[in-house]
Amino acid sequence: MKLTLKIWRQKNATAQGKMETYQVSDISEHMSFLEMMDVLNEQLIAEGKEPVAFDHDCREGICGSCSMYINGQPHGPRQATTTCQLHMREFNDGDTIYIEPWRAKAFPVMKDLVVDRSAFDRIIQSGGYVSVNTSGNTLDANAIPIPKEDADEAFNAATCIGCGACVAACKNASAMLFVSAKVSQLSLLPQGQVERKERVLNMVDQMDKEGFGNCTNTGACSVECPKEISLENIARMNRDYLAASVTK
Amino acid sequence: MAAKSALLKSSLAKKYWMSLTGLFLILFLITHLAGNLVLLQAPEVAAPAFNEYTEFMTTFPLIKIISYVLYFSILFHAVDGILILSRENRNARPIQYAHSKPQNNSIWASRNMGVLGTAILVFIVLHMANFWFKYKFTELPMGAGDLPDMYGLVVASFQEGWYSAIYVVSMIILGFHLWHGFESSFQTLGLNHKKYTPVIKVIGKVYSVVVPALFAIIPIYLFLNS
Ligand code: HEM
Ligand code: SF4
Ligand code: FES
């Protein structure tokens, strides 16, 4: 198929960017979206032009790096799917596709479609861990009995790949879904109890410092999340934070 | 360290206050509506009853205290919502998308709470200027029940078509605000439960249709009977 691509081009973090238009042809419906981008870049290189910079790594939906805002939605039109897992059969011959970087003050554009998501790393550093003594007689995690329901919920929260689609989708550029998933995956388990209050206070504090917006419960994050992280995590974090700020 | 500002300055704290003041307004609207429905009765019954209700609401000490909580809630909710939440949230995305399809992931009301709220605020100012201010700061003529004639003022106001129309439109706006706001306020406080959340959502939808509709019937009824 033949496609018209409108892509955000920006030389570096300080340059003014703008949308540019490109044509690609001979795109197979079996290609992934990133393979289509590879075709475009080969074409640009052959023409002596600068290829489009974009983040990607695993190309199998687990690393969370392939951030692209495609036709008005993060990771494109298909639900529960990362850009690398999106196939060109979702589009039609002759389509115009808009491709933009995540837009958020806390995710500055570095180049073209690449944004700096280290704000997420700093949030994790502020509390997304459990302190375990590793002096030799460490308790085997599997030896601690955990109700299946809790284990499942913790696991579901832990499937968050830190892609940032929730922030990109949110009209407030809020990071609540990500942060609440990272808070929940630990606070649901016995190992996470010791630091439970500090964790939620510190991670929310860091989230605010990074300049993400405030949650207004539109639910856009969960709809666009490739891992379908539930809004229940946000409610849990709201609850935990309230309890921690009253008692700590 | 983080805990100190947690209940005042954090992003979640702003939302807790938004939610608590919003829920208080939701409760208030029920009592307000219950009193107003008197207006749908025949004038001989409604006139003294409504004037007595007005007198009671403005003099009974407990109600007076609650009314101050109410004024505070409206102001706090509006300032927090517009000056803080809406403004901060706009700043969190300095460059907008060239092409965006938010209708695919969220409902319209949820994305326009600030605009809807501002319209409600304009309505509240107009509403208070016409009734509350006149009652408190001007001499109303005496009416049924030998009391200042609030009933007469209300009926005369709603005989104006444009004035009634503003009320009806404002109630539709309130309905949209609460269509999202009701359930949102529970989520904000973390009141989420597999069993109860679906019930809360249904109550919220029913409330946001029925309460504004009943409010709106009053001006329509008084206008048509004028
Ligand atoms: C009788 C009048 C009103 C009622 C019953 C009401 C109720 C609510 C409720 C229940 C919420 C949800 C709180 C949450 O999500 O935690 C809310 C949110 C909000 N309200 Fe109001 N409100 C009223 C008037 C206003 C006014 C006058 C304004 C602004 C001038 C306003 C602006 C907002 C904003 C910006 C939000 C935040 C959006 C969100 O978090 O979902 N509201 N309101
Ligand atoms: S919550 Fe979902 S959308 Fe947000 S970072 Fe995690 S996986 Fe991505
Ligand atoms: S490239 Fe790893 S999730 Fe898409």
Coordinates of C-alpha atoms and ligand atoms in Angstrom, one line a residue:
Chain A
M1 CA 0.0 0.0 0.0
K2 CA 0.9 3.7 -0.5
L3 CA 0.8 6.0 2.5
T4 CA 1.2 9.7 3.3
L5 CA 3.1 10.2 6.5
K6 CA 3.0 13.4 8.5
I7 CA 5.9 13.2 11.0
W8 CA 7.2 15.6 13.7
R9 CA 10.8 16.5 12.8
Q10 CA 13.0 18.3 15.4
K11 CA 16.8 18.5 15.1
N12 CA 17.5 18.5 18.9
A13 CA 16.1 19.4 22.2
T14 CA 16.3 23.1 21.7
A15 CA 15.4 23.4 18.0
Q16 CA 11.9 24.4 16.8
G17 CA 10.3 21.4 15.2
K18 CA 7.5 21.0 12.7
M19 CA 5.4 18.4 10.9
E20 CA 6.9 17.2 7.6
T21 CA 5.1 15.1 4.9
Y22 CA 6.6 12.0 3.4
Q23 CA 5.3 9.4 0.9
V24 CA 6.0 5.7 1.2
S25 CA 4.9 2.9 -1.2
D26 CA 5.1 -0.9 -1.3
I27 CA 4.2 -1.2 2.3
S28 CA 3.0 -4.7 3.1
E29 CA 0.1 -5.2 5.4
H30 CA 2.2 -7.8 7.3
M31 CA 4.8 -5.2 8.3
S32 CA 4.9 -3.9 11.8
F33 CA 4.6 -0.1 12.2
L34 CA 8.3 0.1 13.0
E35 CA 9.2 -1.9 9.9
M36 CA 7.2 0.7 7.9
M37 CA 9.3 3.4 9.6
D38 CA 12.5 1.4 8.7
V39 CA 11.4 1.5 5.0
L40 CA 10.9 5.2 5.3
N41 CA 14.3 5.7 6.9
E42 CA 16.0 3.6 4.2
Q43 CA 14.3 5.8 1.6
L44 CA 15.4 8.9 3.4
I45 CA 19.0 7.7 3.7
A46 CA 19.0 6.8 0.0
E47 CA 17.9 10.3 -0.8
G48 CA 20.7 11.7 1.4
K49 CA 18.3 13.0 4.0
E50 CA 18.4 12.6 7.8
P51 CA 16.4 9.5 8.9
V52 CA 13.6 9.9 11.5
A53 CA 14.9 9.2 15.0
F54 CA 12.6 7.0 17.1
D55 CA 13.0 4.8 20.2
H56 CA 12.7 1.0 19.9
D57 CA 14.4 -2.0 21.4
C58 CA 12.7 -5.3 21.9
R59 CA 10.1 -5.0 19.1
E60 CA 8.0 -7.5 21.0
G61 CA 5.9 -5.4 23.3
I62 CA 7.9 -5.7 26.5
C63 CA 10.5 -2.9 26.7
G64 CA 8.1 0.1 26.4
S65 CA 10.5 2.2 24.3
C66 CA 8.5 2.5 21.0
S67 CA 6.7 5.7 21.9
M68 CA 4.7 7.2 19.0
Y69 CA 1.5 9.1 18.9
I70 CA -0.1 7.7 15.8
N71 CA -3.2 9.2 14.3
G72 CA -4.3 10.9 17.5
Q73 CA -3.6 8.0 19.9
P74 CA -0.6 6.7 21.7
H75 CA 0.7 3.5 20.0
G76 CA -2.0 3.9 17.3
P77 CA -5.6 2.7 16.9
R78 CA -5.4 -0.8 18.2
Q79 CA -6.1 -1.3 21.9
A80 CA -3.6 -3.1 24.2
T81 CA -0.9 -2.9 21.6
T82 CA 2.5 -1.2 21.5
T83 CA 3.7 0.5 18.3
C84 CA 6.1 -2.4 17.6
Q85 CA 3.2 -4.9 17.8
L86 CA 0.9 -2.8 15.6
H87 CA 0.6 -4.1 12.1
M88 CA 0.1 -2.2 8.9
R89 CA -3.1 -4.1 8.2
E90 CA -4.8 -1.7 10.7
F91 CA -4.4 1.0 7.9
N92 CA -5.7 1.3 4.4
D93 CA -4.0 2.1 1.1
G94 CA -4.0 5.8 0.6
D95 CA -4.3 6.7 4.3
T96 CA -2.6 9.7 5.8
I97 CA -0.9 8.9 9.1
Y98 CA 0.1 11.5 11.7
I99 CA 3.1 10.5 13.8
E100 CA 4.1 12.6 16.8
P101 CA 6.2 12.3 19.9
W102 CA 4.7 12.0 23.4
R103 CA 3.7 15.5 24.4
A104 CA 4.3 16.4 28.0
K105 CA 6.4 19.0 29.9
A106 CA 8.0 16.2 31.8
F107 CA 8.9 14.3 28.6
P108 CA 10.9 16.8 26.6
V109 CA 11.6 16.0 23.0
M110 CA 15.2 15.1 22.3
K111 CA 15.0 14.6 18.6
D112 CA 12.1 13.9 16.2
L113 CA 10.0 11.2 17.9
V114 CA 12.4 10.5 20.8
V115 CA 11.5 11.9 24.2
D116 CA 13.4 11.9 27.5
R117 CA 11.5 9.6 29.9
S118 CA 14.0 9.7 32.7
A119 CA 11.4 11.4 34.9
F120 CA 9.9 7.8 35.2
D121 CA 13.3 6.5 36.3
R122 CA 13.6 9.2 39.0
I123 CA 10.1 8.3 40.3
I124 CA 11.1 4.7 40.6
Q125 CA 14.3 5.7 42.4
S126 CA 12.4 7.7 44.9
G127 CA 10.5 4.6 46.2
G128 CA 9.8 1.9 43.7
Y129 CA 11.8 -0.8 45.5
V130 CA 11.8 -3.0 48.6
S131 CA 14.8 -3.2 50.9
V132 CA 15.8 -6.8 51.4
N133 CA 18.7 -7.9 53.5
T134 CA 21.1 -9.9 51.3
S135 CA 23.5 -11.1 54.0
G136 CA 23.2 -14.7 53.1
N137 CA 20.1 -16.1 54.8
T138 CA 17.6 -14.3 52.6
L139 CA 14.1 -15.7 52.9
D140 CA 13.0 -17.3 49.7
A141 CA 10.1 -15.1 48.3
N142 CA 8.1 -18.2 47.4
A143 CA 8.2 -19.3 51.1
I144 CA 5.9 -16.4 52.0
P145 CA 2.2 -17.4 51.6
I146 CA 0.3 -14.8 49.5
P147 CA -3.4 -15.0 48.6
K148 CA -3.7 -15.8 44.9
E149 CA -5.9 -12.8 44.3
D150 CA -3.3 -10.4 45.7
A151 CA -0.5 -12.1 43.8
D152 CA -2.6 -11.8 40.6
E153 CA -3.3 -8.1 41.2
A154 CA 0.3 -7.4 42.0
F155 CA 1.3 -9.2 38.9
N156 CA -1.1 -7.3 36.7
A157 CA 0.2 -4.0 38.1
A158 CA 3.8 -5.2 37.5
T159 CA 3.1 -5.8 33.8
C160 CA 3.4 -2.0 33.3
I161 CA 6.3 -1.5 30.9
G162 CA 6.9 2.2 31.7
C163 CA 6.1 3.2 28.1
G164 CA 4.5 6.5 29.0
A165 CA 1.4 6.1 26.8
C166 CA -0.7 6.9 29.8
V167 CA 1.0 10.3 30.1
A168 CA 0.7 10.8 26.3
A169 CA -3.0 10.0 26.3
C170 CA -4.0 12.0 29.3
K171 CA -5.3 15.5 28.6
N172 CA -3.4 16.6 31.8
A173 CA -0.2 14.7 31.0
S174 CA -0.7 13.0 34.3
A175 CA 1.5 10.1 35.3
M176 CA -0.9 8.6 37.8
L177 CA -1.5 5.3 36.0
F178 CA 2.2 4.5 35.8
V179 CA 3.0 5.6 39.4
S180 CA 0.0 3.9 40.8
A181 CA 1.0 0.6 39.0
K182 CA 4.5 0.9 40.5
V183 CA 3.2 1.7 43.9
S184 CA 0.6 -1.1 43.8
Q185 CA 2.8 -3.9 42.6
L186 CA 4.8 -3.6 45.9
S187 CA 2.1 -2.4 48.3
L188 CA -0.1 -5.5 47.5
L189 CA 2.7 -7.9 48.6
P190 CA 3.9 -8.6 52.2
Q191 CA 7.5 -7.7 51.2
G192 CA 6.3 -4.2 50.3
Q193 CA 4.6 -3.4 53.6
V194 CA 7.7 -2.0 55.5
E195 CA 8.2 0.9 53.2
R196 CA 4.5 1.2 52.1
K197 CA 3.8 4.7 53.5
E198 CA 7.2 6.3 52.6
R199 CA 7.0 4.8 49.2
V200 CA 3.7 6.3 48.2
L201 CA 4.6 9.7 49.7
N202 CA 8.0 9.9 48.0
M203 CA 6.9 8.6 44.7
V204 CA 3.9 11.1 44.5
D205 CA 6.2 13.8 45.6
Q206 CA 8.7 13.0 42.9
M207 CA 5.9 12.8 40.3
D208 CA 4.7 16.3 41.2
K209 CA 8.3 17.6 41.0
E210 CA 8.7 16.3 37.5
G211 CA 5.8 18.5 36.3
F212 CA 3.2 15.9 35.4
G213 CA -0.4 17.2 35.5
N214 CA -3.1 16.3 38.1
C215 CA -5.4 13.4 37.5
T216 CA -9.0 14.2 36.7
N217 CA -10.1 10.6 36.3
T218 CA -10.9 10.8 32.6
G219 CA -9.7 7.2 32.2
A220 CA -7.9 7.9 28.9
C221 CA -4.7 6.3 30.4
S222 CA -6.2 2.9 31.0
V223 CA -7.9 2.8 27.6
E224 CA -4.7 3.5 25.8
C225 CA -2.3 1.5 28.0
P226 CA -0.8 -1.4 26.1
K227 CA -0.9 -3.5 29.2
E228 CA -4.4 -2.5 30.2
I229 CA -3.4 -1.3 33.7
S230 CA -6.6 -0.8 35.6
L231 CA -7.8 2.5 37.2
E232 CA -8.2 0.5 40.4
N233 CA -4.5 1.1 40.9
I234 CA -5.1 4.8 40.9
A235 CA -7.8 4.5 43.5
R236 CA -5.5 2.3 45.6
M237 CA -2.8 4.9 45.4
N238 CA -5.2 7.7 46.3
R239 CA -6.3 5.6 49.3
D240 CA -2.7 4.7 50.4
Y241 CA -1.5 8.3 50.0
L242 CA -4.4 9.7 52.0
A243 CA -3.7 7.1 54.8
A244 CA 0.0 7.7 54.7
S245 CA -0.3 11.5 54.8
V246 CA -2.6 11.4 57.8
T247 CA -0.6 8.9 59.8
K248 CA 3.0 9.6 58.8
Chain B
M1 CA 9.4 15.6 54.6
A2 CA 7.0 14.7 51.8
A3 CA 4.3 14.1 54.4
K4 CA 4.2 17.7 55.6
S5 CA 2.9 19.1 52.3
A6 CA 0.9 15.9 51.5
L7 CA -2.4 17.2 52.8
L8 CA -2.1 20.7 51.4
K9 CA 0.1 21.0 48.4
S10 CA 0.5 17.7 46.7
S11 CA -1.4 17.0 43.4
L12 CA -3.4 14.4 45.3
A13 CA -4.3 16.8 48.1
K14 CA -5.7 19.3 45.6
K15 CA -7.9 16.5 44.3
Y16 CA -9.0 15.4 47.8
W17 CA -10.3 18.9 48.5
M18 CA -11.9 19.0 45.1
S19 CA -13.7 15.8 45.8
L20 CA -14.8 16.7 49.4
T21 CA -16.1 20.1 48.4
G22 CA -17.8 18.5 45.3
L23 CA -19.5 15.8 47.5
F24 CA -20.6 18.4 49.9
L25 CA -22.2 20.4 47.1
I26 CA -23.9 17.2 45.9
L27 CA -25.4 16.6 49.3
F28 CA -26.4 20.3 49.6
L29 CA -28.2 20.1 46.2
I30 CA -30.5 17.4 47.5
T31 CA -31.7 19.5 50.5
H32 CA -31.9 22.6 48.2
L33 CA -34.1 20.6 45.8
A34 CA -36.3 19.2 48.5
G35 CA -37.1 22.7 49.7
N36 CA -37.7 24.1 46.2
L37 CA -40.1 21.4 45.1
V38 CA -42.7 23.2 47.3
L39 CA -42.9 25.7 44.4
L40 CA -44.7 23.0 42.3
Q41 CA -47.7 23.1 44.6
A42 CA -50.7 25.4 44.1
P43 CA -49.9 29.0 44.9
E44 CA -52.1 29.1 48.1
V45 CA -50.1 26.2 49.5
A46 CA -46.7 27.1 48.0
A47 CA -46.6 30.8 48.9
P48 CA -46.7 30.6 52.7
A49 CA -44.7 27.3 52.7
F50 CA -41.9 28.7 50.6
N51 CA -41.7 32.0 52.6
E52 CA -41.5 30.0 55.8
Y53 CA -38.9 27.7 54.4
T54 CA -36.8 30.8 53.3
E55 CA -37.2 32.3 56.8
F56 CA -36.1 29.0 58.4
M57 CA -33.1 28.6 56.1
T58 CA -31.8 32.1 56.9
T59 CA -32.3 32.2 60.6
F60 CA -31.9 28.6 62.1
P61 CA -28.3 28.6 63.6
L62 CA -27.2 25.2 62.4
I63 CA -28.3 26.0 58.9
K64 CA -26.4 29.3 59.1
I65 CA -23.2 27.4 60.0
I66 CA -23.7 25.0 57.2
S67 CA -24.3 27.9 54.8
Y68 CA -20.9 29.2 55.6
V69 CA -19.4 25.8 54.9
L70 CA -21.3 26.0 51.6
Y71 CA -20.0 29.4 50.5
F72 CA -16.5 28.2 51.4
S73 CA -16.9 25.0 49.5
I74 CA -18.1 26.8 46.3
L75 CA -15.3 29.2 46.4
F76 CA -12.6 26.6 47.3
H77 CA -13.9 24.2 44.6
A78 CA -13.9 27.0 42.0
V79 CA -10.5 28.4 42.9
D80 CA -8.9 24.9 43.3
G81 CA -10.6 23.7 40.0
I82 CA -9.9 26.7 37.8
L83 CA -6.8 28.5 39.1
I84 CA -4.9 25.4 40.2
L85 CA -6.1 22.1 38.5
S86 CA -7.1 23.5 35.1
R87 CA -4.2 25.9 34.9
E88 CA -1.5 23.4 36.1
N89 CA -2.9 20.8 33.8
R90 CA -2.7 23.0 30.8
N91 CA 0.9 23.8 31.6
A92 CA 1.8 20.1 31.9
R93 CA 1.5 19.9 28.1
P94 CA 3.0 23.1 26.6
I95 CA 3.0 21.8 23.0
Q96 CA -0.3 20.3 21.8
Y97 CA -0.7 17.4 19.4
A98 CA -1.3 18.3 15.8
H99 CA -3.8 15.5 15.6
S100 CA -5.5 14.0 18.6
K101 CA -8.5 11.8 19.1
P102 CA -9.5 12.0 22.7
Q103 CA -13.0 11.0 21.9
N104 CA -11.7 7.4 21.5
N105 CA -10.5 7.2 25.1
S106 CA -12.6 9.4 27.3
I107 CA -16.0 11.0 27.6
W108 CA -16.6 14.7 26.7
A109 CA -17.7 15.8 30.1
S110 CA -14.6 14.4 31.8
R111 CA -12.4 16.5 29.5
N112 CA -14.4 19.7 30.1
M113 CA -14.9 19.9 33.8
G114 CA -13.2 23.3 34.1
V115 CA -15.3 24.9 31.4
L116 CA -18.5 23.3 32.7
G117 CA -17.6 24.4 36.3
T118 CA -17.0 27.9 35.2
A119 CA -20.4 28.1 33.5
I120 CA -21.9 26.8 36.8
L121 CA -20.0 29.4 38.7
V122 CA -21.4 32.2 36.5
F123 CA -24.9 30.7 37.1
I124 CA -24.4 30.6 40.9
V125 CA -23.4 34.3 40.9
L126 CA -26.4 35.3 38.9
H127 CA -28.7 33.1 41.0
M128 CA -27.4 34.5 44.3
A129 CA -27.5 38.1 43.0
N130 CA -31.1 37.7 42.1
F131 CA -32.4 35.8 45.2
W132 CA -29.9 35.6 48.0
F133 CA -28.6 39.2 47.7
K134 CA -32.1 40.7 47.3
Y135 CA -33.4 38.8 50.3
K136 CA -30.4 39.7 52.5
F137 CA -29.7 43.2 51.5
T138 CA -32.9 44.8 50.2
E139 CA -36.4 45.1 51.7
L140 CA -38.7 42.6 50.1
P141 CA -42.5 43.4 50.3
M142 CA -44.4 41.3 52.8
G143 CA -46.2 38.3 51.4
A144 CA -48.0 35.1 52.4
G145 CA -47.5 34.0 56.0
D146 CA -46.6 37.6 56.9
L147 CA -43.1 37.1 55.8
P148 CA -40.9 38.7 53.2
D149 CA -42.3 37.5 49.9
M150 CA -39.6 35.3 48.5
Y151 CA -42.3 33.3 46.7
G152 CA -43.4 36.4 44.9
L153 CA -39.9 37.2 43.8
V154 CA -39.3 33.7 42.5
V155 CA -42.5 33.5 40.6
A156 CA -42.0 37.0 39.1
S157 CA -38.4 36.1 38.1
F158 CA -39.4 32.9 36.3
Q159 CA -42.2 34.6 34.4
E160 CA -39.3 36.1 32.3
G161 CA -38.7 33.6 29.5
W162 CA -35.0 34.4 29.2
Y163 CA -34.4 34.0 32.9
S164 CA -36.1 30.6 33.0
A165 CA -34.1 29.6 30.0
I166 CA -30.8 30.4 31.7
Y167 CA -31.8 28.1 34.6
V168 CA -32.7 25.2 32.3
V169 CA -29.5 25.5 30.3
S170 CA -27.5 25.7 33.6
M171 CA -29.1 22.6 34.9
I172 CA -28.1 20.7 31.7
I173 CA -24.5 21.9 32.3
L174 CA -24.7 20.8 35.9
G175 CA -25.9 17.4 34.7
F176 CA -22.8 17.0 32.5
H177 CA -20.5 18.2 35.3
L178 CA -21.9 15.5 37.6
W179 CA -22.1 12.8 35.0
H180 CA -18.4 12.6 35.4
G181 CA -17.9 14.4 38.7
F182 CA -20.0 12.1 40.9
E183 CA -18.1 8.9 40.3
S184 CA -14.9 10.7 39.9
S185 CA -15.0 12.1 43.5
F186 CA -15.2 8.5 44.9
Q187 CA -12.2 7.4 42.8
T188 CA -10.3 10.5 44.0
L189 CA -10.7 9.5 47.6
G190 CA -9.7 5.9 46.8
L191 CA -13.2 4.7 47.6
N192 CA -13.1 1.9 45.1
H193 CA -14.5 -1.6 45.6
K194 CA -15.4 -4.4 43.3
K195 CA -18.8 -4.7 44.8
Y196 CA -19.7 -1.1 45.5
T197 CA -18.1 0.9 42.7
P198 CA -20.6 -0.3 40.0
V199 CA -23.4 0.8 42.4
I200 CA -21.8 4.2 43.0
K201 CA -21.6 4.7 39.2
V202 CA -25.2 3.9 38.7
I203 CA -26.3 6.3 41.5
G204 CA -24.1 8.9 40.0
K205 CA -25.7 8.7 36.6
V206 CA -29.2 8.7 38.0
Y207 CA -28.3 11.6 40.3
S208 CA -26.8 13.7 37.5
V209 CA -29.9 13.3 35.3
V210 CA -32.7 13.3 37.9
V211 CA -31.6 16.1 40.2
P212 CA -30.9 18.7 37.5
A213 CA -34.1 17.7 35.7
L214 CA -36.2 18.2 38.8
F215 CA -34.5 21.6 39.4
A216 CA -35.2 22.6 35.8
I217 CA -38.9 21.6 36.0
I218 CA -39.5 24.4 38.5
P219 CA -38.7 27.4 36.2
I220 CA -40.5 25.6 33.3
Y221 CA -43.6 25.1 35.4
L222 CA -43.7 28.6 36.8
F223 CA -43.1 30.1 33.4
L224 CA -45.9 28.0 31.8
N225 CA -48.3 28.9 34.6
S226 CA -47.6 32.6 34.4
Ligands
HEM1 C1 -23.2 22.8 42.5 C2 -22.1 23.0 41.9 C3 -21.1 21.9 41.8 C4 -21.0 20.6 42.1 C5 -22.1 19.8 42.8 C6 -19.7 20.1 41.7 C7 -19.3 18.8 41.9 C8 -18.1 18.3 41.5 C9 -17.6 17.0 41.7 C10 -18.3 15.9 42.5 C11 -16.3 16.9 41.2 C12 -15.4 15.6 41.2 C13 -14.3 15.8 42.1 C14 -13.2 14.7 41.9 O1 -13.1 14.2 40.8 O2 -12.5 14.4 42.9 C15 -16.0 18.1 40.6 C16 -14.9 18.4 39.9 C17 -14.6 19.6 39.4 N1 -15.3 20.7 39.4 FE1 -17.2 20.9 40.3 N2 -19.0 21.1 41.1 C18 -19.8 22.2 41.2 C19 -19.4 23.5 40.7 C20 -18.2 23.8 40.2 C21 -17.7 25.1 39.9 C22 -18.5 26.4 40.2 C23 -16.5 25.0 39.3 C24 -15.5 26.0 38.8 C25 -15.7 27.3 38.8 C26 -16.2 23.6 39.2 C27 -15.0 23.1 38.7 C28 -14.6 21.7 38.8 C29 -13.4 21.2 38.3 C30 -12.3 22.0 37.5 C31 -13.3 19.9 38.6 C32 -12.2 19.0 38.4 C33 -12.4 18.0 37.4 C34 -12.2 16.6 38.0 O3 -11.4 16.4 38.9 O4 -12.9 15.7 37.5 N3 -17.2 22.8 39.8 N4 -17.1 19.0 40.8
SF4_2 S1 0.6 2.2 32.9 FE1 0.4 1.4 30.9 S2 0.6 3.2 29.5 FE2 1.4 3.8 31.5 S3 3.6 3.4 31.4 FE3 2.7 1.5 32.3 S4 2.3 0.2 30.5 FE4 2.7 2.3 29.7
FES3 S1 10.0 -1.8 21.0 FE1 9.9 -2.7 23.0 S2 7.8 -2.4 23.5 FE2 7.9 -1.8 21.4

